[in-house]
Tab-separated table of C-alpha atoms in Angstrom:
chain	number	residue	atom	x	y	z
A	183	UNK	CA	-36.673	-181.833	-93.355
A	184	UNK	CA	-33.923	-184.345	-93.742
A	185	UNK	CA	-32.575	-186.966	-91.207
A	186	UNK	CA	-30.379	-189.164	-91.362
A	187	UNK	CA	-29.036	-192.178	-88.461
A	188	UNK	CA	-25.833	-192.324	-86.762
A	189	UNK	CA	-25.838	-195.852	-84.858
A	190	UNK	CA	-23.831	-199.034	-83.593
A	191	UNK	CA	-24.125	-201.151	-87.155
A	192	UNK	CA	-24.804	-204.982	-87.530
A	193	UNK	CA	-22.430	-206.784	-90.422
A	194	UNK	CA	-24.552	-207.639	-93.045
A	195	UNK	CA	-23.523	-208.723	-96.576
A	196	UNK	CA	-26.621	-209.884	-98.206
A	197	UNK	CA	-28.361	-207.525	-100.541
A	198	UNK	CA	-32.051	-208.435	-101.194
A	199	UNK	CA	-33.999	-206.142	-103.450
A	200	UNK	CA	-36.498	-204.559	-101.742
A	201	UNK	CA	-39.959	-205.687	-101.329
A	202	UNK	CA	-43.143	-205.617	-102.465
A	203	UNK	CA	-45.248	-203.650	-100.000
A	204	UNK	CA	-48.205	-201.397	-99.812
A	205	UNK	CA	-45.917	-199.804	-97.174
A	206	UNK	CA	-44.259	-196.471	-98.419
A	207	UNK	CA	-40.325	-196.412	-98.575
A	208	UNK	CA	-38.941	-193.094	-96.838
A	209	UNK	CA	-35.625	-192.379	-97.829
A	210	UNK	CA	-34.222	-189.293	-95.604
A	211	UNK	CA	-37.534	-187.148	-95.888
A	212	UNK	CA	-38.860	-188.411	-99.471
A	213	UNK	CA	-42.008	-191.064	-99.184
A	214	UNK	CA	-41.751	-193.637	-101.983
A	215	UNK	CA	-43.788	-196.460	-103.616
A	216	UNK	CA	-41.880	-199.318	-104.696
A	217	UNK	CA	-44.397	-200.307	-107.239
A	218	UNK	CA	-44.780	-197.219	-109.520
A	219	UNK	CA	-41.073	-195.841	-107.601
A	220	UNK	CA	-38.334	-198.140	-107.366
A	221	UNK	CA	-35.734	-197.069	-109.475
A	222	UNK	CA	-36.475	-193.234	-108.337
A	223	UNK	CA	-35.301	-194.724	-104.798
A	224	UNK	CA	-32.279	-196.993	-106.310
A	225	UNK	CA	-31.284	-193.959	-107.464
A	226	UNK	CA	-31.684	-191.495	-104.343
A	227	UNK	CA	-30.068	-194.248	-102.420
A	228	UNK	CA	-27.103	-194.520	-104.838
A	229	UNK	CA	-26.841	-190.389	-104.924
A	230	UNK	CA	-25.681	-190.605	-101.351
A	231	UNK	CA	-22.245	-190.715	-100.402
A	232	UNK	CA	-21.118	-194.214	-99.116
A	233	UNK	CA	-18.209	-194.428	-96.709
A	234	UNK	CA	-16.574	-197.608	-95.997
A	235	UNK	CA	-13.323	-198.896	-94.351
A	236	UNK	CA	-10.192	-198.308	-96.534
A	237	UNK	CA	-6.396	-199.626	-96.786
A	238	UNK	CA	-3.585	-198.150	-97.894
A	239	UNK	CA	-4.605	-194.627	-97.484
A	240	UNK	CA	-1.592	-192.521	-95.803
A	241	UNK	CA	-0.518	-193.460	-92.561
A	242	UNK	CA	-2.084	-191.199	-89.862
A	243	UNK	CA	-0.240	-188.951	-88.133
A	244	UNK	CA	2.718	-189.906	-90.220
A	245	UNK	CA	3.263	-193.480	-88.436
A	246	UNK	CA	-0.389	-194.683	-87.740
A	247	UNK	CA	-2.561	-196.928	-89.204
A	248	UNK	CA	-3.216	-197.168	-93.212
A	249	UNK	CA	-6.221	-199.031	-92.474
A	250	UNK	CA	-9.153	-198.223	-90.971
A	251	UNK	CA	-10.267	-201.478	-90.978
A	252	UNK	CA	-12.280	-203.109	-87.588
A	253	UNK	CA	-12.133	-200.132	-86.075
A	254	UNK	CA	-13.222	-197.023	-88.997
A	255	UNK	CA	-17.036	-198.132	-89.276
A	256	UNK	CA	-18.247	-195.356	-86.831
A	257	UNK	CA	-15.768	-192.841	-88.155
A	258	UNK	CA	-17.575	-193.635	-91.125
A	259	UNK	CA	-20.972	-193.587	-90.429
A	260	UNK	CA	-20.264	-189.592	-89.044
A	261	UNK	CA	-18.623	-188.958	-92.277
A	262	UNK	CA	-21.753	-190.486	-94.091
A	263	UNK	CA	-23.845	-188.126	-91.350
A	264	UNK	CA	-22.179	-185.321	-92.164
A	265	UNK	CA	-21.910	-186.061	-96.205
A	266	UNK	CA	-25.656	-185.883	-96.497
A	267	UNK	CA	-25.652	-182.633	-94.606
A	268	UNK	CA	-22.752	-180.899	-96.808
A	269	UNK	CA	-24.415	-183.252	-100.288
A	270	UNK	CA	-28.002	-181.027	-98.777
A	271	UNK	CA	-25.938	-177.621	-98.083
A	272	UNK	CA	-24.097	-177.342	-101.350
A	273	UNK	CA	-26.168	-179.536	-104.186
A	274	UNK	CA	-30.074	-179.427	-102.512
A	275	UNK	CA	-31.904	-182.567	-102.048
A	276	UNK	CA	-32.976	-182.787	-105.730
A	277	UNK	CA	-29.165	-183.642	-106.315
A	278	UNK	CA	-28.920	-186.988	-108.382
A	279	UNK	CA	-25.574	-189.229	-109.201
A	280	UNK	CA	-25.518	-190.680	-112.673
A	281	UNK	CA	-22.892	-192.732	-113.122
A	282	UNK	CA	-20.761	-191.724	-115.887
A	283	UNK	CA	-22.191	-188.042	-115.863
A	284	UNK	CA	-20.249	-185.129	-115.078
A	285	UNK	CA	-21.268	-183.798	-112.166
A	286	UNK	CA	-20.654	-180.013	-111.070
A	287	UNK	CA	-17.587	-178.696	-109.162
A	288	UNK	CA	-19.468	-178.406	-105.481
A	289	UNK	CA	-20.213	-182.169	-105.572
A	290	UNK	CA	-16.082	-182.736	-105.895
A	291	UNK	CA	-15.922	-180.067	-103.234
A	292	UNK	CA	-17.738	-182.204	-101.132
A	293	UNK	CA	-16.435	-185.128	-101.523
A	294	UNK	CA	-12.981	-184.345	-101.290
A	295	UNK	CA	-13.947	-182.695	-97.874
A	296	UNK	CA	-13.707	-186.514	-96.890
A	297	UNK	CA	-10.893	-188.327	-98.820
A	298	UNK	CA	-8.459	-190.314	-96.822
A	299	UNK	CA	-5.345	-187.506	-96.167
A	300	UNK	CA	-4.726	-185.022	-93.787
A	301	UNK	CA	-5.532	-181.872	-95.344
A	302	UNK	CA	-9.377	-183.059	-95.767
A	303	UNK	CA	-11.494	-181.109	-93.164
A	304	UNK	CA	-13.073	-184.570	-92.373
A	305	UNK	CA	-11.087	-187.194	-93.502
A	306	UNK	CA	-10.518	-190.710	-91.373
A	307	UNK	CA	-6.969	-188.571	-90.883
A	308	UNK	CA	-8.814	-185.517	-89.436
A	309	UNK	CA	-11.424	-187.166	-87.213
A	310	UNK	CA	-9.230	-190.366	-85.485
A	311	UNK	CA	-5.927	-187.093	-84.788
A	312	UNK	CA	-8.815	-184.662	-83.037
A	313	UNK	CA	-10.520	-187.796	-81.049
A	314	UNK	CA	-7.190	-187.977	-79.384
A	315	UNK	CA	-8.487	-184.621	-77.551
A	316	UNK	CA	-11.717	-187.029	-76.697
A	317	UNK	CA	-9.810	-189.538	-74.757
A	318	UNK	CA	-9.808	-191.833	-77.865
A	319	UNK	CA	-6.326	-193.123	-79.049
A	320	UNK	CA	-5.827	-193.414	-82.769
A	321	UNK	CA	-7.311	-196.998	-83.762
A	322	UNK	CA	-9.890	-197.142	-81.387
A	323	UNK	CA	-13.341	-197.695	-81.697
A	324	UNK	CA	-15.405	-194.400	-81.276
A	325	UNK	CA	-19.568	-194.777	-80.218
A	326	UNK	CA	-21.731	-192.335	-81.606
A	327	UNK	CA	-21.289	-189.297	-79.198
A	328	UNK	CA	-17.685	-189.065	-79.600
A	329	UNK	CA	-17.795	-189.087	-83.564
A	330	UNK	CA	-20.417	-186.450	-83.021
A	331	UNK	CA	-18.449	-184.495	-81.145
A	332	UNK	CA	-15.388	-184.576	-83.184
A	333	UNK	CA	-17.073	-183.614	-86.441
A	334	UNK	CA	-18.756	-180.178	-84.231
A	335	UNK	CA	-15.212	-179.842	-83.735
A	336	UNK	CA	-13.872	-180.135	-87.281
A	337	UNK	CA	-16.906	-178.113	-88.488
A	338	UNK	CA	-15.721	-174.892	-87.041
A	339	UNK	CA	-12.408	-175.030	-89.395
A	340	UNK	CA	-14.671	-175.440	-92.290
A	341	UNK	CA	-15.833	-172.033	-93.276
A	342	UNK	CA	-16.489	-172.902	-97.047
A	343	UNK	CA	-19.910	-175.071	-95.348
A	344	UNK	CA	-20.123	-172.459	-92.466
A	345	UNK	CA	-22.239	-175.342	-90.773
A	346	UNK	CA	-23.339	-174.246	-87.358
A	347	UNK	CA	-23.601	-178.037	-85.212
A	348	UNK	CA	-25.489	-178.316	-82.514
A	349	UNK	CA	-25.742	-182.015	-80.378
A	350	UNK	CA	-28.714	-182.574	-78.218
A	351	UNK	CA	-27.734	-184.954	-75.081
A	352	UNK	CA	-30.332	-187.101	-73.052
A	353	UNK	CA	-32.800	-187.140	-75.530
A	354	UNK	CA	-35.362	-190.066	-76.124
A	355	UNK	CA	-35.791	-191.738	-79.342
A	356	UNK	CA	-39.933	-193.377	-79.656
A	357	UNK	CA	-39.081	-196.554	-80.716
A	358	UNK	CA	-43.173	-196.995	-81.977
A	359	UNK	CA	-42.173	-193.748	-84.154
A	360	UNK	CA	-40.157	-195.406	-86.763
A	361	UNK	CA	-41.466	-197.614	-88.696
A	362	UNK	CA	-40.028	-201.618	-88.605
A	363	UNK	CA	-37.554	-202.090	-91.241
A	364	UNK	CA	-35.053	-199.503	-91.847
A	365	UNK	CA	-32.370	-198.583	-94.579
A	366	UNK	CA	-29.115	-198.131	-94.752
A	367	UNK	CA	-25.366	-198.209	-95.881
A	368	UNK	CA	-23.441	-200.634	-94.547
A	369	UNK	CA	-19.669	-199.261	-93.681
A	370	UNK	CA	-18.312	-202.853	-93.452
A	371	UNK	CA	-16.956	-203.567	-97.037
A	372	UNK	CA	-12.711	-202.771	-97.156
A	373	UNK	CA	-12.153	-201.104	-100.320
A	374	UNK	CA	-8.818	-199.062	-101.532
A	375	UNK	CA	-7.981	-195.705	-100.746
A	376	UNK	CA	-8.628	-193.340	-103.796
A	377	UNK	CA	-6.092	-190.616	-105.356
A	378	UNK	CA	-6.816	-188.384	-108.334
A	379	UNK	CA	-5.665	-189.832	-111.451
A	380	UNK	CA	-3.066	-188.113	-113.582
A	381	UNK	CA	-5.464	-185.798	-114.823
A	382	UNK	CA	-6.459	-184.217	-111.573
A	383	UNK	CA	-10.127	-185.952	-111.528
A	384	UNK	CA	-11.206	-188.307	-108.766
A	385	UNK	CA	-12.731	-191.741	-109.498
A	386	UNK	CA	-16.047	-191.726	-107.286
A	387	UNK	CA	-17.735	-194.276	-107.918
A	388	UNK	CA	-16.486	-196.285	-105.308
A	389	UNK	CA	-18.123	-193.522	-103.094
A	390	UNK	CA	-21.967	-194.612	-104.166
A	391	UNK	CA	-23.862	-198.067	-103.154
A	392	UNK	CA	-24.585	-199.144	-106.524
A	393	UNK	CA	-26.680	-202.009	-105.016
A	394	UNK	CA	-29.397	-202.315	-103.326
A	395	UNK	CA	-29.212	-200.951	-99.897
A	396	UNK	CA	-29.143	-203.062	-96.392
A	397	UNK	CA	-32.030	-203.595	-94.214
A	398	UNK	CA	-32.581	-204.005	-90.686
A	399	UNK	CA	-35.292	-204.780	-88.707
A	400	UNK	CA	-36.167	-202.003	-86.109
A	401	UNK	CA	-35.857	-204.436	-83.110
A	402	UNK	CA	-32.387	-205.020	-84.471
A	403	UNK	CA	-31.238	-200.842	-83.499
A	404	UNK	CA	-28.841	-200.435	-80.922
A	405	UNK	CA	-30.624	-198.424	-78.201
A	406	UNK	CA	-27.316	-195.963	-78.502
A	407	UNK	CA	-28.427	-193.899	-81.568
A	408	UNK	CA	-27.623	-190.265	-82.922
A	409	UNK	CA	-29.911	-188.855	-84.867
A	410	UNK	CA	-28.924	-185.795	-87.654
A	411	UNK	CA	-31.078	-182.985	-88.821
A	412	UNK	CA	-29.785	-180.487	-91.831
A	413	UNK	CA	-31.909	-177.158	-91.639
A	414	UNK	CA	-30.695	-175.075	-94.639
A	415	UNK	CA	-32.526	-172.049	-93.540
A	416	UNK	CA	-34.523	-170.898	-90.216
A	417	UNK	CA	-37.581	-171.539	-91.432
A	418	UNK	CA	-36.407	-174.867	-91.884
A	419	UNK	CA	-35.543	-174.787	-87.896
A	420	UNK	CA	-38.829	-173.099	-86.941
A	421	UNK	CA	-40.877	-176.166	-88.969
A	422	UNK	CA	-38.623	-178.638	-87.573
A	423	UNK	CA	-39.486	-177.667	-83.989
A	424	UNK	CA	-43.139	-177.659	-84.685
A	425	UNK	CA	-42.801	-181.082	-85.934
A	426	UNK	CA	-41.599	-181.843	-82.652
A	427	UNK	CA	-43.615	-179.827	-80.276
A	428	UNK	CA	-46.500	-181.343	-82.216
A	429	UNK	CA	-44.821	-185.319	-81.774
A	430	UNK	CA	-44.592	-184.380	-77.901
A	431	UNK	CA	-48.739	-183.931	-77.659
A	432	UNK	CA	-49.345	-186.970	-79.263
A	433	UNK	CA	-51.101	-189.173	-75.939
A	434	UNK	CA	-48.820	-192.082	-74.711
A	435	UNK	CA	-46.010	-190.692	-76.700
A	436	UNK	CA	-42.515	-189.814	-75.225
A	437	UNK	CA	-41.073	-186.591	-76.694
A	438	UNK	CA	-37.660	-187.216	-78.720
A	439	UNK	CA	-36.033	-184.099	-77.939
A	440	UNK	CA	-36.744	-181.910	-75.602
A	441	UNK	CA	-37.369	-177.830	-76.496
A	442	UNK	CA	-36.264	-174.984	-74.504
A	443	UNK	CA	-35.926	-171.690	-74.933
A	444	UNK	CA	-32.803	-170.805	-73.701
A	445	UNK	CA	-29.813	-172.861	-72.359
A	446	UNK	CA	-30.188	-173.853	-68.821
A	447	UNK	CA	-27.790	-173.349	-66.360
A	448	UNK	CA	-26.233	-176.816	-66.012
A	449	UNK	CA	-25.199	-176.406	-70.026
A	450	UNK	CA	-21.937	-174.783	-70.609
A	451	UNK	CA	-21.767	-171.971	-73.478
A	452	UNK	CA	-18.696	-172.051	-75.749
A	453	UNK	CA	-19.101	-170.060	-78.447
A	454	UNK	CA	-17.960	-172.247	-81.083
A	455	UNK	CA	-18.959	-170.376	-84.313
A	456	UNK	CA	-16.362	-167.664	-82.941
A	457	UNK	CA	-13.274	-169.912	-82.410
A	458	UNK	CA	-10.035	-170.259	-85.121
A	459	UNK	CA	-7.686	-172.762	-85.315
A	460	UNK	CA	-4.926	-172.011	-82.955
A	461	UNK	CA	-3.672	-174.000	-79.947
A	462	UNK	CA	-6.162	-171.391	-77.690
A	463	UNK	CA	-9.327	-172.176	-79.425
A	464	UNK	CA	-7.976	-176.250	-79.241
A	465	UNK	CA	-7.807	-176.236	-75.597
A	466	UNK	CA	-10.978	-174.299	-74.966
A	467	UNK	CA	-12.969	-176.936	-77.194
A	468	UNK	CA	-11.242	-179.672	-75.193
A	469	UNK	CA	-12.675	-177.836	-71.878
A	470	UNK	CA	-16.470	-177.326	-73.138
A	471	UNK	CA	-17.080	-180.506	-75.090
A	472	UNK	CA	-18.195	-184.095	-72.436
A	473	UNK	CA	-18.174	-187.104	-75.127
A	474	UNK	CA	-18.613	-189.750	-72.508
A	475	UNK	CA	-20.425	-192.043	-74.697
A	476	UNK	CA	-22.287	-193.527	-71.598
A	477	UNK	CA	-24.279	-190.159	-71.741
A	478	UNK	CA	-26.609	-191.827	-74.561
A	479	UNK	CA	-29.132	-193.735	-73.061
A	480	UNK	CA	-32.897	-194.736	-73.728
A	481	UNK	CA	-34.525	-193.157	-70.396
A	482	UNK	CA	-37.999	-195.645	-70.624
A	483	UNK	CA	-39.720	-197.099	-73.816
C-alpha cells in the first residue's frame, strides 16, 4: 500500500542530511535503514515528482496570473498527491529516476499530465479554472479539501489513468500512529515554467528533489490533513481495509477512517465514473461535490 500527505506546509529552506538512527525511514510504504540504505532512499525520494511554484508559465485563462507564486503551494501539493498515484498506476513502485537516463514514454505521459498549460489534464491551468466551480477565484489560496475535490473532478476527463477517486470526509487521523519526524517536498522554491526544447523532449529534471528532502517534526502538522491511498487492484482495496479494520481494534486507539458497507443516506451518489465533459456533466459535479474546507477537522486526540 502506498500513501502519501496532502497538508497545510511550513517554509523551510534548510536541507540537513538525514540522520543517524536505529529508527527505520518509511518512504510512502518502503521501510528503510539509513545505515546499510541511504542512497536507496535518496534515490526513491528523488524518483518522485516534485512540484513547486512557477513564473512565466501561460497566463491562465488567457489574462490570469503567470505565477503561481504565494498562492500555488497547495495546488501543488495535490498535483504531487496525484503524481505519485499516476508515477504508481503507469510505472509501479519499483520505478527509479536516474538522472541523465532515458526513461520510457509513460513516465513523459505522466508528467506532462501536469505541465503548466491548459491542455494538461492537471496542470496549475486546469485545477485554479475548475476551483472557480468551488467558490475559489483564480489566485486564491485553496486548503486541502478543495484541491481534493478539484483533482476527483479533473480525474473523470482523464480516461488514459481511468483513476476512480474517492474522498473520505470526517475522518480522524491518530496522531500517536505516525511516527515523529516526517518527510517531505517542500512546494516553496519559484522555479521557471518548462517547454519542450526544439527537439520535442522535456527537460525534467527540475521536476525531481535532487537534495535531500525536508523534515518536520510531527507536532509541527497542521491538524487539517488529507491523506492519499493508490490501490492498483482490488485486492489492493480489500488489504487496505483490513489494515484498517485491524488499526480500529487496537485498545485506546481512534479509528482513521471509518468503514461501511454501503453509502448512508445523508451521502449523495453522483455517479462520477459515468459523466463526460459537457456543460451537463459540469453542472451536475458542481451540485454533488461540498468542498467547504471547514469540513476537515480533528474530532478528539
Amino acid at each position: 500500500m502506498d500513501a502519501a500527505t496532502l497538508t497545510y506546509d511550513t517554509l523551510r529552506f534548510e536541507y540537513e542530511d538525514f540522520p543517524e538512527t536505529k529508527e527505520p525511514v518509511w518512504i510512502l510504504g518502503r521501510k528503510y535503514s539509513v545505515f546499510t540504505e541511504k542512497e536507496e532512499i535518496l534515490l526513491d525520494v528523488t524518483s518522485r515528482l516534485w512540484f513547486t511554484y512557477r513564473k512565466n508559465f501561460p497566463a491562465i485563462g488567457g489574462t490570469g496570473p503567470t505565477s503561481d507564486t504565494g498562492w500555488g503551494c497547495m495546488l501543488r501539493c495535490g498535483q504531487m498527491i496525484f503524481a505519485q498515484a499516476l508515477v504508481c498506476r503507469h510505472l509501479g513502485r519499483d520505478w527509479r529516476w536516474i538522472k541523465g537516463k532515458r526513461q520510457m514514454d509513460n513516465y513523459f505521459n505522466v508528467l506532462n499530465a501536469f505541465i503548466d498549460k491548459k491542455d494538461s489534464y492537471y496542470s496549475i491551468h486546469q485545477i485554479a479554472q475548475m476551483g472557480v466551480g468551488e467558490g475559489k477565484s483564480i489566485g486564491q489560496w485553496y486548503g486541502p479539501n478543495t484541491v481534493a475535490q478539484v483533482l476527483k473532478k479533473l480525474a473523470t476527463f482523464d480516461t488514459w489513468s481511468s483513476l476512480a477517486v474517492h474522498i473520505a470526509m470526517d475522518n480522524t487521523v491518530v496522531m500517536e500512529e505516525i511516527r515523529e519526524e516526517l518527510i517531505y517536498l517542500d512546494p516553496h522554491t519559484t522555479q521557471p515554467a518548462v517547454e519542450p526544447n526544439d527537439s520535442g523532449c522535456l527537460p525534467d529534471e527540475s521536476f525531481h528533489c535532487q537534495h535531500p528532502p525536508c523534515r518536520m517534526s510531527i507536532a509541527e502538522l497542521d491538524p487539517s490533513i488529507a491523506v492519499g491511498f493508490f490501490c492498483n487492484t482490488e485486492e489492493d482495496f480489500n488489504d487496505w481495509c483490513q489494515q484498517i479494520k485491524k488499526l480500529s481494534l487496537v485498545r485506546g486507539a481512534l479509528p482513521m477512517f471509518e468503514l461501511v458497507e454501503r453509502q448512508p443516506s445523508h451521502f449523495s451518489n453522483p455517479d462520477v465514473l459515468n459523466l463526460t465533459p459537457d456543460s451537463s456533466d459540469a453542472d451536475r459535479l458542481e451540485r454533488f461535490f461540498d468542498s467547504e474546507d471547514e469540513d476537515f477537522e480533528i474530532l478528539s486526540l
